[in-house]
Amino acid sequence: MNFDLTEEQISIRDAARDFAENEIAPSSVERDLKSEFPKEIVSKLGELGFMGMMVSPEWSGSGMDSVSYALAVEEISKVDASVGVIMSVNNSLVCYGLEKWGSDYLKEKYLKPLASGKKLGAFCLSEPEAGSDATHQRTEAQLNGDHYVLNGMKNWITNGVNADVYFLQAMSDKSKGYKGITTFIIDKDTPGLEVGKKEDKLGIRSSDTCTLGLNNVKVPAENVLGEPGIGFKIAMQTLNGGRIGVAAQALGIAQASYEAAVKYSKQRKAFNSPISDLQAIQFKLADMAVLIEAARLVVLFSAKEKDEGKSYTKSASMGKLLASHAAVNCALEAIQIHGGYGYVREYLVERFLRDSKITQIYEGTSEIQKIVIARELLRN
Ligand code: CAA
């Protein structure tokens, strides 16, 4: 497989890098400290076409490929992983599903503003009693004439506080198990929809995560995505692409950790020379570089499989598993190389570690990725 980037992919990556360095970096430390959502940054990302990157221009998207998307998420996340996940959820979870399964009515009303960054979306699958075990949705949707009535509770909703639109799965026919799950597109201002507690998180603190309560929420039947009963299939296929986004986010954290470690090891002197002269440090840098390079190849391979219309379930899970492992391990080693300085806020590496951990948890834990990979390996 050819891994050379096209001129267009390089220019998109460079544009994302410039934006991250000039527009995101200056406020990232303060936003992390204050858990402040980057509203203005998100709206500028929308103006630049980064919020609906893979959506067709017909629906106000940028019509780019998944490789460009992965490169852009990595660049943004290298500077601020909170912005990376806000962008990733809108692009690969919400816009993707709407474009693939939405009616023209839903695309006109919801996809256009979401893909152009005028509105923000959130993906609502997890529940207090259905996280990894996502088939067991408790939230219920009852058909009543021309609308559904939804009751239940969602949690761990990234973008949940600031979102305008929710992409939400609920059980519309319990007797059919996961084949009775339906996906709904819901406006934030729908009566009965309550944005709950904003979580106080270890990392990615400037992105918001909250619970969502649904108390007799009336949703028009025309807001069903695809058709009733295919909601779990929609969620799983959508998450495959989401896993490429999270993997790219993790790569950004790993790369930032590595670069910080190289820089510090060249500056810091011990035993009469820069610590980069010490084999103990060189081995760490080599291990980090190998992990990052390997993870990036798998992530780009997966994005390319998606662009070529091939099945990418296995490669997306492999990429997420490997890149999130790289993020956590590179952040840990970057702290070790910084010594005590790595443990305080003055240097960024402590944030990299805090931000990295979630990449092994959301959009399917590392253990779930192994289940998905093994099932693909053993199929037939
Ligand atoms: N791609 C496509 N289809 C998939 C799939 C995938 N990755 N994973 C499962 N499926 C399909 C199966 O093929 C099966 O379909 P058929 O009926 O056609 O056979 C169907 O889904 C049910 O799957 P299983 O029989 O394997 O069900 P299971 O309960 O044994 O396992 C699971 C399902 C893989 C564990 C699934 O529940 C899962 O992926 N769980 C993790 C959920 C997750 O990733 N949550 C993230 C929350 S969203 C989030 O974090 C967003 C955010 O805000 C950042």
Coordinates of C-alpha atoms and ligand atoms in Angstrom, one line a residue:
M1 CA 0.0 0.0 0.0
N2 CA 1.3 3.5 -0.9
F3 CA 1.5 5.7 2.1
D4 CA 2.6 8.8 0.3
L5 CA 0.4 11.7 1.0
T6 CA -1.2 13.7 -1.9
E7 CA -0.5 17.4 -2.2
E8 CA -4.0 18.1 -1.0
Q9 CA -3.6 15.9 2.1
I10 CA -0.4 17.7 2.9
S11 CA -1.9 21.1 2.6
I12 CA -4.9 20.1 4.8
R13 CA -2.5 18.7 7.4
D14 CA -0.4 21.9 7.3
A15 CA -3.5 24.2 7.5
A16 CA -4.6 22.2 10.6
R17 CA -1.1 22.5 12.1
D18 CA -1.0 26.3 11.5
F19 CA -4.5 26.8 13.0
A20 CA -3.6 24.6 16.0
E21 CA -0.3 26.5 16.7
N22 CA -1.7 30.0 16.1
E23 CA -5.3 29.8 17.3
I24 CA -5.6 26.9 19.7
A25 CA -2.2 26.7 21.6
P26 CA -2.3 30.2 23.2
S27 CA -5.4 29.4 25.3
S28 CA -5.1 25.7 25.8
V29 CA -3.5 25.8 29.3
E30 CA -6.0 28.2 30.7
R31 CA -9.0 26.4 29.2
D32 CA -7.7 23.1 30.7
L33 CA -7.4 24.8 34.1
K34 CA -10.8 26.4 33.9
S35 CA -12.6 23.5 32.1
E36 CA -13.7 26.1 29.6
F37 CA -15.3 25.0 26.3
P38 CA -13.5 26.5 23.2
K39 CA -16.6 28.0 21.6
E40 CA -14.8 30.5 19.4
I41 CA -12.2 28.0 18.3
V42 CA -15.0 25.5 17.3
S43 CA -16.8 28.2 15.3
K44 CA -13.5 29.1 13.5
L45 CA -12.9 25.4 12.8
G46 CA -16.3 25.3 11.2
E47 CA -15.5 28.3 9.0
L48 CA -12.4 26.6 7.8
G49 CA -14.3 23.4 6.9
F50 CA -13.0 21.2 9.7
M51 CA -16.3 20.3 11.3
G52 CA -17.8 18.4 8.4
M53 CA -14.6 17.4 6.6
M54 CA -15.9 14.2 5.0
V55 CA -19.4 15.5 4.2
S56 CA -20.2 16.2 0.6
P57 CA -20.2 19.9 -0.4
E58 CA -23.9 19.3 -1.5
W59 CA -24.6 19.2 2.3
S60 CA -22.2 22.0 3.2
G61 CA -19.3 19.8 4.0
S62 CA -15.7 19.9 2.7
G63 CA -15.8 16.7 0.7
M64 CA -12.4 15.6 1.9
D65 CA -11.2 12.0 2.5
S66 CA -10.7 10.1 5.7
V67 CA -6.9 10.3 5.5
S68 CA -7.0 14.1 5.5
Y69 CA -9.5 13.9 8.4
A70 CA -7.1 11.7 10.4
L71 CA -4.2 14.0 9.7
A72 CA -6.2 17.1 10.7
V73 CA -7.4 15.5 14.0
E74 CA -3.9 14.5 14.8
E75 CA -2.5 18.0 14.3
I76 CA -5.3 19.6 16.3
S77 CA -5.0 17.0 19.1
K78 CA -1.2 17.5 19.3
V79 CA -1.9 20.9 20.6
D80 CA -5.2 20.4 22.4
A81 CA -6.8 16.9 22.6
S82 CA -10.0 18.5 24.0
V83 CA -10.5 20.4 20.7
G84 CA -9.6 17.1 18.9
V85 CA -12.5 15.2 20.5
I86 CA -15.0 17.9 20.0
M87 CA -14.1 17.9 16.3
S88 CA -14.0 14.2 16.0
V89 CA -17.5 13.6 17.6
N90 CA -19.1 16.1 15.3
N91 CA -17.3 14.8 12.1
S92 CA -17.2 11.1 12.5
L93 CA -20.0 10.2 14.8
V94 CA -22.8 12.8 14.0
C95 CA -22.2 14.1 10.5
Y96 CA -21.2 10.7 9.1
G97 CA -24.3 8.9 10.3
L98 CA -26.6 11.7 9.2
E99 CA -25.1 11.7 5.7
K100 CA -25.2 7.9 5.3
W101 CA -28.7 7.2 6.7
G102 CA -30.5 10.6 6.8
S103 CA -33.4 11.6 4.6
D104 CA -33.0 14.7 2.5
Y105 CA -35.2 16.4 5.0
L106 CA -32.9 15.5 7.9
K107 CA -29.8 16.4 5.9
E108 CA -31.2 19.8 4.9
K109 CA -32.3 20.6 8.4
Y110 CA -29.5 19.1 10.5
L111 CA -26.5 18.0 8.4
K112 CA -26.0 21.4 6.7
P113 CA -25.6 23.4 9.9
L114 CA -23.6 20.6 11.6
A115 CA -21.2 20.2 8.7
S116 CA -20.6 23.9 8.3
G117 CA -19.9 24.3 12.0
K118 CA -23.0 26.5 12.6
K119 CA -24.3 23.9 15.0
L120 CA -22.6 21.2 17.1
G121 CA -23.6 17.6 17.5
A122 CA -23.3 14.9 20.2
F123 CA -23.6 11.1 20.0
C124 CA -25.7 9.5 22.7
L125 CA -25.3 5.7 23.1
S126 CA -23.9 5.1 26.6
E127 CA -26.2 4.8 29.6
P128 CA -25.6 4.3 33.3
E129 CA -26.2 0.6 32.8
A130 CA -25.2 0.1 29.2
G131 CA -21.6 1.2 28.5
S132 CA -19.5 -1.5 26.9
D133 CA -22.6 -3.7 26.8
A134 CA -24.3 -1.3 24.4
T135 CA -26.9 -3.7 23.1
H136 CA -28.8 -3.4 26.4
Q137 CA -30.2 0.1 25.9
R138 CA -32.7 1.0 28.7
T139 CA -33.9 4.3 27.1
E140 CA -37.3 3.6 25.6
A141 CA -39.0 5.1 22.6
Q142 CA -42.7 4.5 22.2
L143 CA -44.5 5.2 18.9
N144 CA -47.6 7.3 19.4
G145 CA -49.1 8.3 16.0
D146 CA -46.7 10.5 14.1
H147 CA -44.2 10.8 16.9
Y148 CA -42.2 8.8 19.5
V149 CA -42.1 9.5 23.2
L150 CA -38.7 8.9 24.7
N151 CA -37.8 8.2 28.4
G152 CA -34.5 7.3 29.9
M153 CA -31.0 8.5 30.7
K154 CA -27.8 8.8 28.7
N155 CA -24.4 9.5 30.1
W156 CA -20.8 10.2 29.1
I157 CA -22.0 12.5 26.4
T158 CA -19.1 14.4 24.8
N159 CA -20.2 17.8 23.6
G160 CA -23.5 17.2 25.5
V161 CA -23.6 20.6 27.2
N162 CA -22.8 22.7 24.1
A163 CA -24.4 20.6 21.5
D164 CA -27.5 21.8 19.5
V165 CA -28.4 18.4 18.1
Y166 CA -28.3 14.9 19.6
F167 CA -27.8 11.7 17.7
L168 CA -29.4 9.3 20.1
Q169 CA -30.2 5.6 20.3
A170 CA -33.2 4.2 22.1
M171 CA -35.1 0.9 22.4
S172 CA -38.2 1.2 20.3
D173 CA -39.1 -2.5 20.4
K174 CA -37.7 -4.4 23.4
S175 CA -39.0 -7.8 22.1
K176 CA -36.4 -7.7 19.3
G177 CA -33.3 -7.1 21.5
Y178 CA -30.7 -5.0 19.8
K179 CA -32.7 -5.2 16.5
G180 CA -35.3 -3.1 18.3
I181 CA -32.9 -0.1 18.7
T182 CA -33.7 3.0 16.7
T183 CA -31.6 6.2 16.1
F184 CA -33.2 9.6 16.6
I185 CA -32.1 13.1 15.7
I186 CA -33.2 15.4 18.5
D187 CA -33.1 19.2 18.9
K188 CA -31.7 20.4 22.2
D189 CA -34.7 22.6 22.9
T190 CA -37.1 19.7 22.8
P191 CA -39.3 19.8 26.0
G192 CA -38.3 17.1 28.4
L193 CA -34.7 16.9 27.3
E194 CA -32.5 17.8 30.2
V195 CA -28.8 18.5 30.1
G196 CA -27.6 17.1 33.4
K197 CA -24.4 17.2 35.4
K198 CA -21.2 18.3 33.7
E199 CA -18.5 15.8 34.6
D200 CA -15.4 17.0 36.4
K201 CA -12.8 15.0 34.5
L202 CA -9.1 14.0 34.8
G203 CA -8.3 15.1 31.3
I204 CA -9.7 16.6 28.1
R205 CA -11.1 19.2 30.5
S206 CA -12.0 21.9 28.0
S207 CA -14.4 19.5 26.2
D208 CA -17.6 19.0 28.0
T209 CA -19.1 15.6 29.1
C210 CA -22.5 15.3 30.7
T211 CA -25.6 13.2 31.4
L212 CA -28.8 13.7 29.5
G213 CA -32.2 13.0 30.9
L214 CA -35.2 12.2 28.7
N215 CA -38.6 12.7 30.3
N216 CA -41.5 12.2 27.8
V217 CA -39.5 13.8 25.0
K218 CA -41.7 14.0 21.9
V219 CA -39.7 13.3 18.7
P220 CA -41.3 13.4 15.3
A221 CA -41.2 10.1 13.5
E222 CA -39.5 11.9 10.5
N223 CA -36.5 12.3 12.9
V224 CA -35.8 8.6 12.9
L225 CA -32.5 8.0 11.1
G226 CA -32.8 5.3 8.4
E227 CA -35.7 3.2 9.7
P228 CA -36.8 1.8 13.1
G229 CA -34.7 -1.1 14.3
I230 CA -31.4 -0.4 12.6
G231 CA -30.1 1.9 15.3
F232 CA -27.6 -0.5 16.7
K233 CA -26.2 -1.2 13.2
I234 CA -26.0 2.6 12.7
A235 CA -24.2 3.1 16.0
M236 CA -21.7 0.3 15.4
Q237 CA -20.9 1.4 11.8
T238 CA -20.6 5.0 12.9
L239 CA -18.3 4.0 15.8
N240 CA -15.9 2.3 13.4
G241 CA -15.2 5.7 11.8
G242 CA -15.3 7.3 15.2
R243 CA -12.5 5.0 16.3
I244 CA -10.3 6.3 13.4
G245 CA -10.9 9.8 14.9
V246 CA -10.1 8.8 18.4
A247 CA -7.0 7.0 17.2
A248 CA -5.9 10.1 15.4
Q249 CA -6.5 12.1 18.6
A250 CA -4.3 9.6 20.5
L251 CA -1.6 9.9 17.9
G252 CA -1.6 13.7 18.4
I253 CA -1.1 13.2 22.1
A254 CA 1.7 10.7 21.6
Q255 CA 3.5 12.9 19.1
A256 CA 3.3 15.9 21.3
S257 CA 4.7 13.9 24.2
Y258 CA 7.5 12.6 22.1
E259 CA 8.4 16.1 20.8
A260 CA 8.4 17.5 24.3
A261 CA 10.6 14.7 25.5
V262 CA 13.2 15.2 22.7
K263 CA 13.2 19.0 23.3
Y264 CA 13.7 18.7 27.0
S265 CA 16.3 15.9 26.8
K266 CA 18.5 18.1 24.5
Q267 CA 18.2 21.1 26.9
R268 CA 18.5 19.4 30.3
K269 CA 22.1 18.7 31.4
A270 CA 23.1 16.0 33.9
F271 CA 26.4 14.3 34.4
N272 CA 28.1 17.1 32.4
S273 CA 26.1 16.6 29.2
P274 CA 22.5 16.8 27.8
I275 CA 20.5 13.9 29.1
S276 CA 19.8 12.9 25.4
D277 CA 23.4 11.6 25.5
L278 CA 22.4 9.0 28.0
Q279 CA 21.4 5.6 26.7
A280 CA 18.6 5.3 29.2
I281 CA 17.0 8.3 27.6
Q282 CA 17.8 7.3 24.1
F283 CA 16.1 3.9 24.6
K284 CA 12.9 5.7 25.8
L285 CA 12.9 8.0 22.8
A286 CA 13.5 5.1 20.4
D287 CA 10.6 3.1 22.0
M288 CA 8.3 6.1 21.7
A289 CA 9.2 6.8 18.1
V290 CA 8.6 3.1 17.1
L291 CA 5.2 3.0 18.8
I292 CA 4.1 6.3 17.2
E293 CA 5.3 5.3 13.7
A294 CA 3.6 1.9 13.9
A295 CA 0.3 3.3 15.2
R296 CA 0.3 6.0 12.5
L297 CA 0.7 3.5 9.8
V298 CA -2.3 1.4 11.1
V299 CA -4.5 4.5 11.5
L300 CA -3.7 5.8 8.0
F301 CA -4.2 2.3 6.6
S302 CA -7.6 2.2 8.2
A303 CA -8.6 5.6 6.9
K304 CA -7.4 4.5 3.4
E305 CA -9.5 1.4 3.6
K306 CA -12.5 3.5 4.5
D307 CA -11.8 5.9 1.6
E308 CA -11.5 2.9 -0.8
G309 CA -14.9 1.5 0.3
K310 CA -13.3 -1.6 2.0
S311 CA -14.3 -3.0 5.3
Y312 CA -12.4 -1.1 8.0
T313 CA -13.9 -2.5 11.2
K314 CA -10.8 -4.5 12.1
S315 CA -8.2 -1.9 11.1
A316 CA -10.1 0.9 12.9
S317 CA -10.1 -1.1 16.1
M318 CA -6.5 -2.1 15.7
G319 CA -5.5 1.6 15.1
K320 CA -7.4 2.8 18.2
L321 CA -6.0 0.0 20.3
L322 CA -2.4 0.8 19.3
A323 CA -2.6 4.6 19.1
S324 CA -4.2 4.9 22.5
H325 CA -1.5 2.6 24.0
A326 CA 1.1 4.8 22.3
A327 CA -0.6 7.9 23.8
V328 CA -0.6 6.7 27.4
N329 CA 2.9 5.2 27.2
C330 CA 4.5 8.1 25.4
A331 CA 3.0 10.6 27.9
L332 CA 4.2 8.4 30.8
E333 CA 7.8 8.3 29.4
A334 CA 7.8 12.0 28.6
I335 CA 7.0 12.6 32.2
Q336 CA 9.8 10.2 33.3
I337 CA 12.3 12.0 31.1
H338 CA 11.2 15.4 32.5
G339 CA 11.7 14.0 36.1
G340 CA 10.0 16.3 38.7
Y341 CA 9.4 19.0 36.1
G342 CA 7.1 16.5 34.3
Y343 CA 4.9 16.2 37.3
V344 CA 4.0 19.9 37.5
R345 CA 1.9 22.1 35.3
E346 CA 4.8 24.3 34.2
Y347 CA 5.5 21.7 31.4
L348 CA 2.7 20.4 29.3
V349 CA 3.5 16.7 29.6
E350 CA 1.3 16.2 32.8
R351 CA -1.7 17.3 30.7
F352 CA -0.7 14.9 27.9
L353 CA -0.9 12.0 30.4
R354 CA -4.3 13.2 31.8
D355 CA -5.6 13.7 28.3
S356 CA -4.3 10.3 27.0
K357 CA -6.1 8.0 29.4
I358 CA -9.6 8.5 28.0
T359 CA -8.5 7.3 24.5
Q360 CA -8.3 3.8 26.0
I361 CA -11.9 4.2 27.3
Y362 CA -14.3 6.1 25.1
E363 CA -15.7 4.9 21.7
G364 CA -15.0 1.4 22.9
T365 CA -12.5 0.5 25.6
S366 CA -9.2 -1.3 24.7
E367 CA -10.8 -4.5 25.8
I368 CA -13.8 -4.0 23.5
Q369 CA -11.4 -3.2 20.6
K370 CA -9.8 -6.7 21.2
I371 CA -13.3 -8.3 21.1
V372 CA -14.0 -6.5 17.8
I373 CA -10.7 -7.5 16.3
A374 CA -10.9 -11.1 17.4
R375 CA -14.4 -11.5 16.0
E376 CA -13.3 -10.1 12.7
L377 CA -10.3 -12.5 12.7
L378 CA -12.4 -15.5 13.5
R379 CA -15.3 -14.7 11.2
N380 CA -16.0 -17.7 8.8
Ligands
CAA1 N1 -19.0 -2.8 13.1 C1 -20.2 -3.3 12.5 N2 -21.0 -4.1 13.1 C2 -20.7 -4.4 14.4 C3 -19.6 -4.0 15.1 C4 -18.7 -3.1 14.4 N3 -17.6 -2.6 15.0 N4 -19.6 -4.5 16.3 C5 -20.7 -5.3 16.4 N5 -21.4 -5.2 15.2 C6 -22.6 -5.9 14.9 C7 -22.5 -7.4 14.9 O1 -21.9 -7.9 13.7 C8 -23.9 -7.9 15.1 O2 -24.6 -7.8 13.9 P1 -25.5 -8.9 13.3 O3 -26.8 -8.8 14.0 O4 -25.6 -8.6 11.9 O5 -24.8 -10.3 13.5 C9 -24.5 -6.8 16.1 O6 -23.6 -5.7 15.9 C10 -24.5 -7.2 17.5 O7 -23.1 -7.6 17.9 P2 -22.8 -8.8 18.8 O8 -23.7 -9.9 18.6 O9 -21.3 -9.0 18.6 O10 -23.1 -8.1 20.2 P3 -22.3 -8.2 21.6 O11 -23.2 -7.6 22.6 O12 -21.8 -9.5 21.8 O13 -21.1 -7.2 21.3 C11 -20.1 -5.0 21.2 C12 -21.3 -5.9 20.9 C13 -19.1 -5.2 20.1 C14 -19.5 -5.3 22.6 C15 -20.7 -3.5 21.1 O14 -21.7 -3.4 22.1 C16 -19.7 -2.5 21.4 O15 -19.0 -2.1 20.4 N6 -19.6 -1.9 22.6 C17 -18.8 -0.7 22.9 C18 -19.7 0.5 22.7 C19 -18.9 1.7 22.5 O16 -18.0 1.8 21.7 N7 -19.4 2.8 23.2 C20 -18.8 4.0 23.0 C21 -19.8 5.1 23.4 S1 -19.9 6.4 22.4 C22 -18.7 7.5 22.9 O17 -17.8 7.1 23.6 C23 -18.8 8.7 22.2 C24 -18.2 9.9 22.8 O18 -19.0 10.7 23.3 C25 -16.8 10.2 22.6

